[in-house]
């Protein structure tokens, strides 16, 4: 599992340092310019708690045997990338809820440490950590995607209705409502309370609202895609393929393919195992008059293990297999090793658009 820190994080860390330095100078007047360093250290502590939040998602997923790709910290917090979707509502619920619970627990611990901490800088830091973690924990429980609470809502609707895609749609739309609420909160506060929102509040609400709207829309799009996925079968999308030897002239290979109405050409070793697959773009880049003089091997890509796919793959498993080894062509094989045909990525895209 990889852990990344986006450059945008530095910007916010610097902002936190600048915003908090004057308050740090208040509680620890002896620090002088070091207050900025203390502010930066405070920012690092804040992001360490975000990291713990994300790691709890990652560990829960790993505990269920789901591969975790990466944990990334960015300016608005963090994101844990888990491969595939949790297979049951219960797993979805647990993986989602441990994050906010971790933040609330960290906030609670920091809160308990406020009194015993010596007056001054340490109290300030502990207090800040308590408030920040409790706010992160509570806000993340708001029930709308892409927030953790949205995934909790999705798990509950999924469990109640047994319809995972419907549950995503509900949580996605709920996320859009939350996004709009985030956007208009400063206006509502200004209109109905005595609080006077600053320009910065409008800006912050705008950034957060857009971020949430984007995330919710992406979740809705994902649900739409997943609904269509079961209709994708490698076997029905594949082109018939002919097998030829590596040093056959391309023109002759194309003539044979046309005669057999095959849309793919696979390079075979003398023992019949596939060692290459002809790349369509390389063929079209070869002028017609050159084709009698070019070997099939010269316009083919070597078949690595990832380019050999089972002919029975379908749906999400098919897409995951293609993602693992990106290529424009794959060779489909039967369980006994026989070649079934060539799967072109362009054909999968077209089939997907047509479902
Ligand atoms: Zn989370």
PDB file of N, CA and C in Angstrom, residues 192-257:
ATOM      1  N   UNK A 192     -30.584  34.564   8.390  1.00  0.00           N
ATOM      2  CA  UNK A 192     -31.479  34.177   9.484  1.00  0.00           C
ATOM      3  C   UNK A 192     -30.859  34.243  10.878  1.00  0.00           C
ATOM      4  N   UNK A 193     -29.555  34.541  10.968  1.00  0.00           N
ATOM      5  CA  UNK A 193     -28.954  34.645  12.298  1.00  0.00           C
ATOM      6  C   UNK A 193     -28.218  35.976  12.394  1.00  0.00           C
ATOM      7  N   UNK A 194     -27.665  36.232  13.563  1.00  0.00           N
ATOM      8  CA  UNK A 194     -26.929  37.483  13.732  1.00  0.00           C
ATOM      9  C   UNK A 194     -25.476  37.336  13.284  1.00  0.00           C
ATOM     10  N   UNK A 195     -25.106  36.103  12.840  1.00  0.00           N
ATOM     11  CA  UNK A 195     -23.720  35.884  12.390  1.00  0.00           C
ATOM     12  C   UNK A 195     -23.498  36.592  11.049  1.00  0.00           C
ATOM     13  N   UNK A 196     -22.409  37.348  10.944  1.00  0.00           N
ATOM     14  CA  UNK A 196     -22.054  38.023   9.689  1.00  0.00           C
ATOM     15  C   UNK A 196     -20.967  37.216   8.991  1.00  0.00           C
ATOM     16  N   UNK A 197     -21.298  36.436   7.951  1.00  0.00           N
ATOM     17  CA  UNK A 197     -20.255  35.655   7.275  1.00  0.00           C
ATOM     18  C   UNK A 197     -19.261  36.575   6.548  1.00  0.00           C
ATOM     19  N   UNK A 198     -17.975  36.182   6.608  1.00  0.00           N
ATOM     20  CA  UNK A 198     -16.950  36.937   5.883  1.00  0.00           C
ATOM     21  C   UNK A 198     -16.873  36.427   4.455  1.00  0.00           C
ATOM     22  N   UNK A 199     -16.193  37.197   3.617  1.00  0.00           N
ATOM     23  CA  UNK A 199     -15.989  36.793   2.228  1.00  0.00           C
ATOM     24  C   UNK A 199     -15.322  35.414   2.175  1.00  0.00           C
ATOM     25  N   UNK A 200     -14.368  35.209   3.098  1.00  0.00           N
ATOM     26  CA  UNK A 200     -13.634  33.945   3.132  1.00  0.00           C
ATOM     27  C   UNK A 200     -14.585  32.768   3.394  1.00  0.00           C
ATOM     28  N   UNK A 201     -15.615  32.986   4.199  1.00  0.00           N
ATOM     29  CA  UNK A 201     -16.581  31.920   4.493  1.00  0.00           C
ATOM     30  C   UNK A 201     -17.321  31.495   3.222  1.00  0.00           C
ATOM     31  N   UNK A 202     -17.709  32.513   2.412  1.00  0.00           N
ATOM     32  CA  UNK A 202     -18.382  32.206   1.138  1.00  0.00           C
ATOM     33  C   UNK A 202     -17.451  31.390   0.236  1.00  0.00           C
ATOM     34  N   UNK A 203     -16.183  31.834   0.217  1.00  0.00           N
ATOM     35  CA  UNK A 203     -15.188  31.150  -0.614  1.00  0.00           C
ATOM     36  C   UNK A 203     -15.031  29.692  -0.166  1.00  0.00           C
ATOM     37  N   UNK A 204     -14.864  29.515   1.150  1.00  0.00           N
ATOM     38  CA  UNK A 204     -14.670  28.173   1.703  1.00  0.00           C
ATOM     39  C   UNK A 204     -15.897  27.299   1.409  1.00  0.00           C
ATOM     40  N   UNK A 205     -17.088  27.873   1.610  1.00  0.00           N
ATOM     41  CA  UNK A 205     -18.320  27.126   1.351  1.00  0.00           C
ATOM     42  C   UNK A 205     -18.400  26.735  -0.122  1.00  0.00           C
ATOM     43  N   UNK A 206     -17.943  27.654  -0.997  1.00  0.00           N
ATOM     44  CA  UNK A 206     -17.942  27.369  -2.427  1.00  0.00           C
ATOM     45  C   UNK A 206     -17.035  26.199  -2.757  1.00  0.00           C
ATOM     46  N   UNK A 207     -15.811  26.227  -2.197  1.00  0.00           N
ATOM     47  CA  UNK A 207     -14.841  25.154  -2.471  1.00  0.00           C
ATOM     48  C   UNK A 207     -15.375  23.817  -1.966  1.00  0.00           C
ATOM     49  N   UNK A 208     -15.882  23.812  -0.742  1.00  0.00           N
ATOM     50  CA  UNK A 208     -16.369  22.558  -0.157  1.00  0.00           C
ATOM     51  C   UNK A 208     -17.613  22.068  -0.905  1.00  0.00           C
ATOM     52  N   UNK A 209     -18.520  23.010  -1.234  1.00  0.00           N
ATOM     53  CA  UNK A 209     -19.730  22.634  -1.973  1.00  0.00           C
ATOM     54  C   UNK A 209     -19.388  21.999  -3.310  1.00  0.00           C
ATOM     55  N   UNK A 210     -18.445  22.606  -4.041  1.00  0.00           N
ATOM     56  CA  UNK A 210     -18.045  22.071  -5.351  1.00  0.00           C
ATOM     57  C   UNK A 210     -17.405  20.697  -5.206  1.00  0.00           C
ATOM     58  N   UNK A 211     -16.527  20.574  -4.192  1.00  0.00           N
ATOM     59  CA  UNK A 211     -15.838  19.307  -3.934  1.00  0.00           C
ATOM     60  C   UNK A 211     -16.864  18.200  -3.671  1.00  0.00           C
ATOM     61  N   UNK A 212     -17.868  18.507  -2.849  1.00  0.00           N
ATOM     62  CA  UNK A 212     -18.885  17.505  -2.520  1.00  0.00           C
ATOM     63  C   UNK A 212     -19.751  17.182  -3.739  1.00  0.00           C
ATOM     64  N   UNK A 213     -20.122  18.231  -4.498  1.00  0.00           N
ATOM     65  CA  UNK A 213     -20.957  18.019  -5.689  1.00  0.00           C
ATOM     66  C   UNK A 213     -20.235  17.107  -6.682  1.00  0.00           C
ATOM     67  N   UNK A 214     -18.941  17.395  -6.897  1.00  0.00           N
ATOM     68  CA  UNK A 214     -18.124  16.569  -7.793  1.00  0.00           C
ATOM     69  C   UNK A 214     -18.127  15.113  -7.348  1.00  0.00           C
ATOM     70  N   UNK A 215     -17.857  14.914  -6.053  1.00  0.00           N
ATOM     71  CA  UNK A 215     -17.782  13.554  -5.505  1.00  0.00           C
ATOM     72  C   UNK A 215     -19.112  12.824  -5.640  1.00  0.00           C
ATOM     73  N   UNK A 216     -20.202  13.536  -5.339  1.00  0.00           N
ATOM     74  CA  UNK A 216     -21.534  12.920  -5.425  1.00  0.00           C
ATOM     75  C   UNK A 216     -21.840  12.549  -6.870  1.00  0.00           C
ATOM     76  N   UNK A 217     -21.491  13.464  -7.811  1.00  0.00           N
ATOM     77  CA  UNK A 217     -21.773  13.198  -9.221  1.00  0.00           C
ATOM     78  C   UNK A 217     -20.978  11.996  -9.710  1.00  0.00           C
ATOM     79  N   UNK A 218     -19.723  11.909  -9.230  1.00  0.00           N
ATOM     80  CA  UNK A 218     -18.890  10.784  -9.648  1.00  0.00           C
ATOM     81  C   UNK A 218     -19.466   9.462  -9.138  1.00  0.00           C
ATOM     82  N   UNK A 219     -19.987   9.482  -7.918  1.00  0.00           N
ATOM     83  CA  UNK A 219     -20.593   8.278  -7.353  1.00  0.00           C
ATOM     84  C   UNK A 219     -21.819   7.881  -8.173  1.00  0.00           C
ATOM     85  N   UNK A 220     -22.610   8.882  -8.592  1.00  0.00           N
ATOM     86  CA  UNK A 220     -23.807   8.594  -9.400  1.00  0.00           C
ATOM     87  C   UNK A 220     -23.408   7.995 -10.746  1.00  0.00           C
ATOM     88  N   UNK A 221     -22.345   8.561 -11.341  1.00  0.00           N
ATOM     89  CA  UNK A 221     -21.856   8.042 -12.618  1.00  0.00           C
ATOM     90  C   UNK A 221     -21.376   6.610 -12.448  1.00  0.00           C
ATOM     91  N   UNK A 222     -20.649   6.360 -11.337  1.00  0.00           N
ATOM     92  CA  UNK A 222     -20.144   5.016 -11.054  1.00  0.00           C
ATOM     93  C   UNK A 222     -21.285   4.008 -10.949  1.00  0.00           C
ATOM     94  N   UNK A 223     -22.390   4.436 -10.311  1.00  0.00           N
ATOM     95  CA  UNK A 223     -23.536   3.542 -10.157  1.00  0.00           C
ATOM     96  C   UNK A 223     -24.130   3.209 -11.521  1.00  0.00           C
ATOM     97  N   UNK A 224     -24.184   4.244 -12.390  1.00  0.00           N
ATOM     98  CA  UNK A 224     -24.722   4.039 -13.729  1.00  0.00           C
ATOM     99  C   UNK A 224     -23.858   3.028 -14.497  1.00  0.00           C
ATOM    100  N   UNK A 225     -22.538   3.201 -14.369  1.00  0.00           N
ATOM    101  CA  UNK A 225     -21.608   2.300 -15.055  1.00  0.00           C
ATOM    102  C   UNK A 225     -21.767   0.880 -14.524  1.00  0.00           C
ATOM    103  N   UNK A 226     -21.832   0.752 -13.185  1.00  0.00           N
ATOM    104  CA  UNK A 226     -21.904  -0.586 -12.597  1.00  0.00           C
ATOM    105  C   UNK A 226     -23.188  -1.307 -12.972  1.00  0.00           C
ATOM    106  N   UNK A 227     -24.268  -0.510 -13.186  1.00  0.00           N
ATOM    107  CA  UNK A 227     -25.522  -1.135 -13.605  1.00  0.00           C
ATOM    108  C   UNK A 227     -25.362  -1.781 -14.977  1.00  0.00           C
ATOM    109  N   UNK A 228     -24.531  -1.153 -15.812  1.00  0.00           N
ATOM    110  CA  UNK A 228     -24.369  -1.657 -17.181  1.00  0.00           C
ATOM    111  C   UNK A 228     -23.355  -2.797 -17.256  1.00  0.00           C
ATOM    112  N   UNK A 229     -22.476  -2.868 -16.240  1.00  0.00           N
ATOM    113  CA  UNK A 229     -21.350  -3.807 -16.311  1.00  0.00           C
ATOM    114  C   UNK A 229     -21.723  -5.267 -16.570  1.00  0.00           C
ATOM    115  N   UNK A 230     -22.747  -5.804 -15.894  1.00  0.00           N
ATOM    116  CA  UNK A 230     -23.007  -7.237 -16.082  1.00  0.00           C
ATOM    117  C   UNK A 230     -23.280  -7.604 -17.541  1.00  0.00           C
ATOM    118  N   UNK A 231     -23.649  -6.625 -18.386  1.00  0.00           N
ATOM    119  CA  UNK A 231     -23.906  -6.908 -19.794  1.00  0.00           C
ATOM    120  C   UNK A 231     -22.654  -7.079 -20.635  1.00  0.00           C
ATOM    121  N   UNK A 232     -21.477  -6.876 -20.016  1.00  0.00           N
ATOM    122  CA  UNK A 232     -20.220  -6.986 -20.777  1.00  0.00           C
ATOM    123  C   UNK A 232     -19.640  -8.394 -20.653  1.00  0.00           C
ATOM    124  N   UNK A 233     -19.539  -9.108 -21.757  1.00  0.00           N
ATOM    125  CA  UNK A 233     -18.921 -10.439 -21.727  1.00  0.00           C
ATOM    126  C   UNK A 233     -17.775 -10.469 -22.724  1.00  0.00           C
ATOM    127  N   UNK A 234     -16.580 -10.828 -22.252  1.00  0.00           N
ATOM    128  CA  UNK A 234     -15.404 -10.847 -23.123  1.00  0.00           C
ATOM    129  C   UNK A 234     -15.675 -11.711 -24.356  1.00  0.00           C
ATOM    130  N   UNK A 235     -16.320 -12.855 -24.135  1.00  0.00           N
ATOM    131  CA  UNK A 235     -16.533 -13.823 -25.212  1.00  0.00           C
ATOM    132  C   UNK A 235     -17.351 -13.228 -26.362  1.00  0.00           C
ATOM    133  N   UNK A 236     -18.400 -12.456 -26.017  1.00  0.00           N
ATOM    134  CA  UNK A 236     -19.269 -11.954 -27.087  1.00  0.00           C
ATOM    135  C   UNK A 236     -18.676 -10.714 -27.767  1.00  0.00           C
ATOM    136  N   UNK A 237     -17.748 -10.030 -27.081  1.00  0.00           N
ATOM    137  CA  UNK A 237     -17.155  -8.826 -27.677  1.00  0.00           C
ATOM    138  C   UNK A 237     -15.937  -9.190 -28.526  1.00  0.00           C
ATOM    139  N   UNK A 238     -15.336 -10.352 -28.251  1.00  0.00           N
ATOM    140  CA  UNK A 238     -14.061 -10.715 -28.875  1.00  0.00           C
ATOM    141  C   UNK A 238     -14.178 -10.884 -30.394  1.00  0.00           C
ATOM    142  N   UNK A 239     -13.067 -10.652 -31.054  1.00  0.00           N
ATOM    143  CA  UNK A 239     -12.994 -10.934 -32.496  1.00  0.00           C
ATOM    144  C   UNK A 239     -12.409 -12.322 -32.684  1.00  0.00           C
ATOM    145  N   UNK A 240     -12.875 -12.981 -33.751  1.00  0.00           N
ATOM    146  CA  UNK A 240     -12.221 -14.233 -34.114  1.00  0.00           C
ATOM    147  C   UNK A 240     -10.773 -13.921 -34.474  1.00  0.00           C
ATOM    148  N   UNK A 241      -9.882 -14.838 -34.166  1.00  0.00           N
ATOM    149  CA  UNK A 241      -8.470 -14.569 -34.452  1.00  0.00           C
ATOM    150  C   UNK A 241      -7.858 -15.760 -35.176  1.00  0.00           C
ATOM    151  N   UNK A 242      -6.854 -15.479 -36.015  1.00  0.00           N
ATOM    152  CA  UNK A 242      -6.081 -16.564 -36.614  1.00  0.00           C
ATOM    153  C   UNK A 242      -4.689 -16.556 -35.981  1.00  0.00           C
ATOM    154  N   UNK A 243      -4.077 -17.726 -35.948  1.00  0.00           N
ATOM    155  CA  UNK A 243      -2.718 -17.824 -35.437  1.00  0.00           C
ATOM    156  C   UNK A 243      -1.747 -17.943 -36.604  1.00  0.00           C
ATOM    157  N   UNK A 244      -0.664 -17.170 -36.555  1.00  0.00           N
ATOM    158  CA  UNK A 244       0.342 -17.240 -37.621  1.00  0.00           C
ATOM    159  C   UNK A 244       1.724 -17.268 -37.001  1.00  0.00           C
ATOM    160  N   UNK A 245       2.717 -17.650 -37.830  1.00  0.00           N
ATOM    161  CA  UNK A 245       4.083 -17.647 -37.301  1.00  0.00           C
ATOM    162  C   UNK A 245       4.664 -16.237 -37.417  1.00  0.00           C
ATOM    163  N   UNK A 246       5.660 -15.979 -36.588  1.00  0.00           N
ATOM    164  CA  UNK A 246       6.218 -14.648 -36.398  1.00  0.00           C
ATOM    165  C   UNK A 246       6.774 -14.025 -37.673  1.00  0.00           C
ATOM    166  N   UNK A 247       7.389 -14.844 -38.558  1.00  0.00           N
ATOM    167  CA  UNK A 247       8.058 -14.229 -39.717  1.00  0.00           C
ATOM    168  C   UNK A 247       7.185 -14.209 -40.968  1.00  0.00           C
ATOM    169  N   UNK A 248       5.883 -14.463 -40.813  1.00  0.00           N
ATOM    170  CA  UNK A 248       4.977 -14.365 -41.951  1.00  0.00           C
ATOM    171  C   UNK A 248       4.839 -12.902 -42.359  1.00  0.00           C
ATOM    172  N   UNK A 249       4.854 -12.590 -43.674  1.00  0.00           N
ATOM    173  CA  UNK A 249       4.644 -11.192 -44.081  1.00  0.00           C
ATOM    174  C   UNK A 249       3.257 -10.719 -43.645  1.00  0.00           C
ATOM    175  N   UNK A 250       3.198  -9.464 -43.242  1.00  0.00           N
ATOM    176  CA  UNK A 250       1.945  -8.901 -42.741  1.00  0.00           C
ATOM    177  C   UNK A 250       0.830  -8.990 -43.778  1.00  0.00           C
ATOM    178  N   UNK A 251       1.176  -8.706 -45.062  1.00  0.00           N
ATOM    179  CA  UNK A 251       0.160  -8.728 -46.119  1.00  0.00           C
ATOM    180  C   UNK A 251      -0.495 -10.107 -46.199  1.00  0.00           C
ATOM    181  N   UNK A 252       0.307 -11.161 -46.099  1.00  0.00           N
ATOM    182  CA  UNK A 252      -0.215 -12.527 -46.195  1.00  0.00           C
ATOM    183  C   UNK A 252      -1.084 -12.847 -44.963  1.00  0.00           C
ATOM    184  N   UNK A 253      -0.623 -12.392 -43.792  1.00  0.00           N
ATOM    185  CA  UNK A 253      -1.402 -12.631 -42.576  1.00  0.00           C
ATOM    186  C   UNK A 253      -2.763 -11.951 -42.679  1.00  0.00           C
ATOM    187  N   UNK A 254      -2.764 -10.716 -43.251  1.00  0.00           N
ATOM    188  CA  UNK A 254      -4.029  -9.987 -43.370  1.00  0.00           C
ATOM    189  C   UNK A 254      -4.945 -10.669 -44.382  1.00  0.00           C
ATOM    190  N   UNK A 255      -4.349 -11.218 -45.458  1.00  0.00           N
ATOM    191  CA  UNK A 255      -5.150 -11.921 -46.465  1.00  0.00           C
ATOM    192  C   UNK A 255      -5.820 -13.140 -45.821  1.00  0.00           C
ATOM    193  N   UNK A 256      -5.039 -13.875 -45.014  1.00  0.00           N
ATOM    194  CA  UNK A 256      -5.601 -15.068 -44.357  1.00  0.00           C
ATOM    195  C   UNK A 256      -6.703 -14.673 -43.375  1.00  0.00           C
ATOM    196  N   UNK A 257      -6.442 -13.600 -42.627  1.00  0.00           N
ATOM    197  CA  UNK A 257      -7.442 -13.161 -41.643  1.00  0.00           C
ATOM    198  C   UNK A 257      -8.746 -12.802 -42.338  1.00  0.00           C
TER     199      UNK A 257
END
